[in-house]
Coordinates of C-alpha atoms in Angstrom, one line a residue:
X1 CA -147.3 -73.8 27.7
X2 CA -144.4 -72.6 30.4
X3 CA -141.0 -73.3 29.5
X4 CA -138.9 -74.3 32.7
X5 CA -135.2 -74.7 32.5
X6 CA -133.8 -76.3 35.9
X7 CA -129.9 -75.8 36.7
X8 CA -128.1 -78.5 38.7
X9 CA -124.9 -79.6 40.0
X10 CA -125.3 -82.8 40.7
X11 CA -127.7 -86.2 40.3
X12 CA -130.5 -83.5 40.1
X13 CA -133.4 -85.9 43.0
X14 CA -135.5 -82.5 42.8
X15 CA -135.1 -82.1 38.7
X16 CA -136.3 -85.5 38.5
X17 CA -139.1 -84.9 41.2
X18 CA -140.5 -81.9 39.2
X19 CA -140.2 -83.3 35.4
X20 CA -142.6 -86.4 36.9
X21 CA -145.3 -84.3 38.3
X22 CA -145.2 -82.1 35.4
X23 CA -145.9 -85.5 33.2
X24 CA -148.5 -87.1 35.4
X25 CA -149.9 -84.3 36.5
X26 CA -150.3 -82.6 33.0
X27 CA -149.2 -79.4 34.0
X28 CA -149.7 -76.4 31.5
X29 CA -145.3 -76.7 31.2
X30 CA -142.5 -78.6 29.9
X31 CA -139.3 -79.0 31.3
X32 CA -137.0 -77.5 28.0
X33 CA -133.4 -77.7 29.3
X34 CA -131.0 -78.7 32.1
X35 CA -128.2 -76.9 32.9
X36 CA -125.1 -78.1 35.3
X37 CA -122.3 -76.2 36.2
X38 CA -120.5 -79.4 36.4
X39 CA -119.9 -81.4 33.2
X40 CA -119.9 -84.9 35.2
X41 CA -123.1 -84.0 36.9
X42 CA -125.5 -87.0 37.0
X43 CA -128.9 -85.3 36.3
X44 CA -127.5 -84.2 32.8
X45 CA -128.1 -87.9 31.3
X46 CA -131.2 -89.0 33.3
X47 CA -132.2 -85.9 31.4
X48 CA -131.0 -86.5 28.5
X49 CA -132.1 -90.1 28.5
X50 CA -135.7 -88.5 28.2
X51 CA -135.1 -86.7 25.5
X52 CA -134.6 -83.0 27.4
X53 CA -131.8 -80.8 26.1
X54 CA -128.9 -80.5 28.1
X55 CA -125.9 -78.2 28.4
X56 CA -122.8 -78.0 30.8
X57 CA -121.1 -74.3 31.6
X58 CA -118.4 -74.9 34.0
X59 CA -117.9 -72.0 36.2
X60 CA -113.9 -73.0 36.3
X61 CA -113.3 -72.4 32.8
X62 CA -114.2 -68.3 33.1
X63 CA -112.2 -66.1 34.6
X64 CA -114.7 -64.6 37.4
X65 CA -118.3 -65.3 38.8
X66 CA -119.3 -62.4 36.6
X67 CA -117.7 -63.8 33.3
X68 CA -119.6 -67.3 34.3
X69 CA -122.6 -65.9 35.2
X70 CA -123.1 -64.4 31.4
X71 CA -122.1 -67.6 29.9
X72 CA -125.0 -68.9 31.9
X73 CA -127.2 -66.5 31.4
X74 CA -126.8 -66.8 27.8
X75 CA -127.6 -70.7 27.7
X76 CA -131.0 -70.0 29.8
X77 CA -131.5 -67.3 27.6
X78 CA -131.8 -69.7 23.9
X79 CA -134.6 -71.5 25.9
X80 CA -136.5 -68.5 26.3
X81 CA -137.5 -69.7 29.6
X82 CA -141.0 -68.6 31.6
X83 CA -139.3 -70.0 35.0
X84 CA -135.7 -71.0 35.6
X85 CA -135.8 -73.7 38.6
X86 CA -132.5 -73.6 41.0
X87 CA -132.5 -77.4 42.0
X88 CA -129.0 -78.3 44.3
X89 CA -127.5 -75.6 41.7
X90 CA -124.1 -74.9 44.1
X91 CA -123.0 -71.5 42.7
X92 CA -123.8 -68.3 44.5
X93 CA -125.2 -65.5 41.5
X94 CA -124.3 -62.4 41.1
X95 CA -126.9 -59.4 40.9
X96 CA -126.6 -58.8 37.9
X97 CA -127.8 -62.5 37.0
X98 CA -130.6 -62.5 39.7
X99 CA -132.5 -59.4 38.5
X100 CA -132.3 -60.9 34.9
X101 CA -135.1 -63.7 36.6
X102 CA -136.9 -62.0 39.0
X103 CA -139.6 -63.0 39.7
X104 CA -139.2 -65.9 37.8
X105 CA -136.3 -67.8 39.3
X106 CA -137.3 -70.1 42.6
X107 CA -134.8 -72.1 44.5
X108 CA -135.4 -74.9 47.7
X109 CA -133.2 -74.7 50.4
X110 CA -132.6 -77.5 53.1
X111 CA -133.7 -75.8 56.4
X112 CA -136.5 -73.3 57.6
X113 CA -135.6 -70.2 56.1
X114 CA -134.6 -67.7 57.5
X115 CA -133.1 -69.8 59.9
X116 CA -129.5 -71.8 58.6
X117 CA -129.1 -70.1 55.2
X118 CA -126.0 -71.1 53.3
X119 CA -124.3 -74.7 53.7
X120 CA -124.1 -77.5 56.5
X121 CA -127.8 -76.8 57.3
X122 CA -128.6 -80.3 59.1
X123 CA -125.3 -80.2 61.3
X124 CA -125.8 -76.4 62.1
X125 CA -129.9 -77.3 63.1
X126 CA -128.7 -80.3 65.3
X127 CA -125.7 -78.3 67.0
X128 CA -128.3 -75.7 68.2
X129 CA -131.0 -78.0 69.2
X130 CA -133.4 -77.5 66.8
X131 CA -136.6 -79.8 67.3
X132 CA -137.5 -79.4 64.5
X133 CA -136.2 -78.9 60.6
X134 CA -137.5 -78.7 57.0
X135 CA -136.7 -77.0 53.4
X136 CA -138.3 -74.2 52.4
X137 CA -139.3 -72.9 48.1
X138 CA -138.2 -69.4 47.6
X139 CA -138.0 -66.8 45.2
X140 CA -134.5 -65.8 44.3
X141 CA -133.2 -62.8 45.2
X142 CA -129.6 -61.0 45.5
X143 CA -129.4 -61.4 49.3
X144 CA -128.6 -65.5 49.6
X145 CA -131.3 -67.6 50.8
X146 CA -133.2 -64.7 51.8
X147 CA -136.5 -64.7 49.0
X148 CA -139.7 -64.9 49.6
X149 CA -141.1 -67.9 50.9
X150 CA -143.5 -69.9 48.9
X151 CA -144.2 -73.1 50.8
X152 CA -142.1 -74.6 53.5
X153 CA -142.1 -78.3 54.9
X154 CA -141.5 -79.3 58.4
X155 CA -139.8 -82.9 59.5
X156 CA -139.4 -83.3 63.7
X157 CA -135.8 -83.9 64.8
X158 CA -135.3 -87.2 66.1
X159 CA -133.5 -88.9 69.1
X160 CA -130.0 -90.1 67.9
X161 CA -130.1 -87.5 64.3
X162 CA -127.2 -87.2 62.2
X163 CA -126.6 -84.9 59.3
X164 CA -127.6 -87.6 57.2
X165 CA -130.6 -89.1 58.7
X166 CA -131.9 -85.8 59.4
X167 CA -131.2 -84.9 55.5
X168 CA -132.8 -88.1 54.1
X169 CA -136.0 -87.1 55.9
X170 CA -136.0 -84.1 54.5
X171 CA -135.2 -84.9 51.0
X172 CA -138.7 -86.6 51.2
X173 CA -140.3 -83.7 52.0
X174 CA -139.0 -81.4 49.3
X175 CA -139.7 -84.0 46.0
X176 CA -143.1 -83.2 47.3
X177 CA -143.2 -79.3 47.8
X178 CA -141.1 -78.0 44.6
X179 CA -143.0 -80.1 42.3
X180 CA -146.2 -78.5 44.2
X181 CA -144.5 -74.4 44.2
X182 CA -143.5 -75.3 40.5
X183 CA -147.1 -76.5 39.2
X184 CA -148.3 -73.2 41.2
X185 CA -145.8 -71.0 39.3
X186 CA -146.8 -72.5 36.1
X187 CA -150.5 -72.2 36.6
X188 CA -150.6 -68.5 37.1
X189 CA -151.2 -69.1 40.8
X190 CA -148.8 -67.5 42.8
X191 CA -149.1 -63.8 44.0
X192 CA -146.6 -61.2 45.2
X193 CA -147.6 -58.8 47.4
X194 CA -146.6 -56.0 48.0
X195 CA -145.5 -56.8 51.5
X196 CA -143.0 -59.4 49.9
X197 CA -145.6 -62.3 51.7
X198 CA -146.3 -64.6 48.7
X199 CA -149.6 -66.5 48.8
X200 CA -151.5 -68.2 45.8
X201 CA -154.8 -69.0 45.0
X202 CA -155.4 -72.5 45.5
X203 CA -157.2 -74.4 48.2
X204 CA -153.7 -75.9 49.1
X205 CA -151.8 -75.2 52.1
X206 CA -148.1 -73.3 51.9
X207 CA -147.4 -75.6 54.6
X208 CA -146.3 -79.8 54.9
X209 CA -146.0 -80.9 58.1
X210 CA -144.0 -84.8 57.9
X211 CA -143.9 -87.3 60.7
X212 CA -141.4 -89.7 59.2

């Protein structure tokens, strides 16, 4: 059985999405811990409500991003985790922290990577005109928002879009691909190759395309 550990910051919509696939789905895993960098974060009772440990490092009580990174590091580290999930987790890591997980740390982001990395992703896509948008699964790596891409999800842009319409749509679309990247994770089914392309070896797509 795979031991995941998911860090959040907030009510944790993706953390929730990937413990209930990994129940009725009867995935080879079990969600172990959840870990906020805020200690008022919502996700941390709706998890532990169900009985999942819980923990709360918050990156203003150490002195640096380096002195908070351990701290975290450390917490991950007493659930001897197989995968460490990233799921709306709104610090940036150091290095140092990232090579501790590679290859086993996997984050979504809210746009079509590698286009709109970082923050305001919906307003940035509908200042430039963008058609369409999406969130993509990646691997963690030291450069932000820049890992390779295991599945991606695509949602048009509509007439008369905001931020937040445009985000709702694409919420949708990634309680439905990180519970699928996860199960792939845990299932032995992802592959990196050499040319830093990752593919897996299931007769599922890497793609969702959404007309909502």
């Amino acid at each position: 059985m795979k031991r995941i550990v998911i860090l959040i910051s907030g009510r944790g919509s993706n953390m929730e999405a990937i413990h209930r696939a990994c129940a009725e789905e009867g995935w080879p895993a079990s969600v172990v811990a959840v870990i906020s960098n805020r200690p008022t974060a919502g996700g941390l009772a709706w998890a532990a409500e169900r009985g999942i440990a819980t923990a709360s490092i918050d990156h203003r009580a150490h002195a640096d991003r380096a002195a908070f990174d351990a701290a975290l590091a450390a917490e991950i580290d007493a659930h001897q985790p197989d995968l460490v999930v990233l799921a709306g987790f709104m610090r940036i890591l150091t290095p140092g922290f990232v090579a501790r997980y590679a290859g086993r740390m996997l984050n979504i982001h809210p746009s079509l990577l590698p286009s709109f990395g970082g923050l305001h992703t919906h307003e940035r896509a509908l200042q430039t005109g963008c058609k369409v948008a999406g969130a993509t699964v990646h691997f963690v790596t030291a450069e932000l928002d820049h890992g390779p891409i295991v599945l991606q999800a695509v949602v048009p842009v509509l007439a008369g879009d905001t931020a937040e319409t445009l985000s709702g749509r694409v919420l949708v679309c990634e309680h439905q691909i990180y519970p699928r990247a996860v199960r792939w994770f845990v299932e032995d089914r992802l592959v990196l190759g050499d040319d830093g392309v990752v593919r897996h070896t299931l007769n599922e797509p890497q793609w969702l395309f959404h007309t909502l």
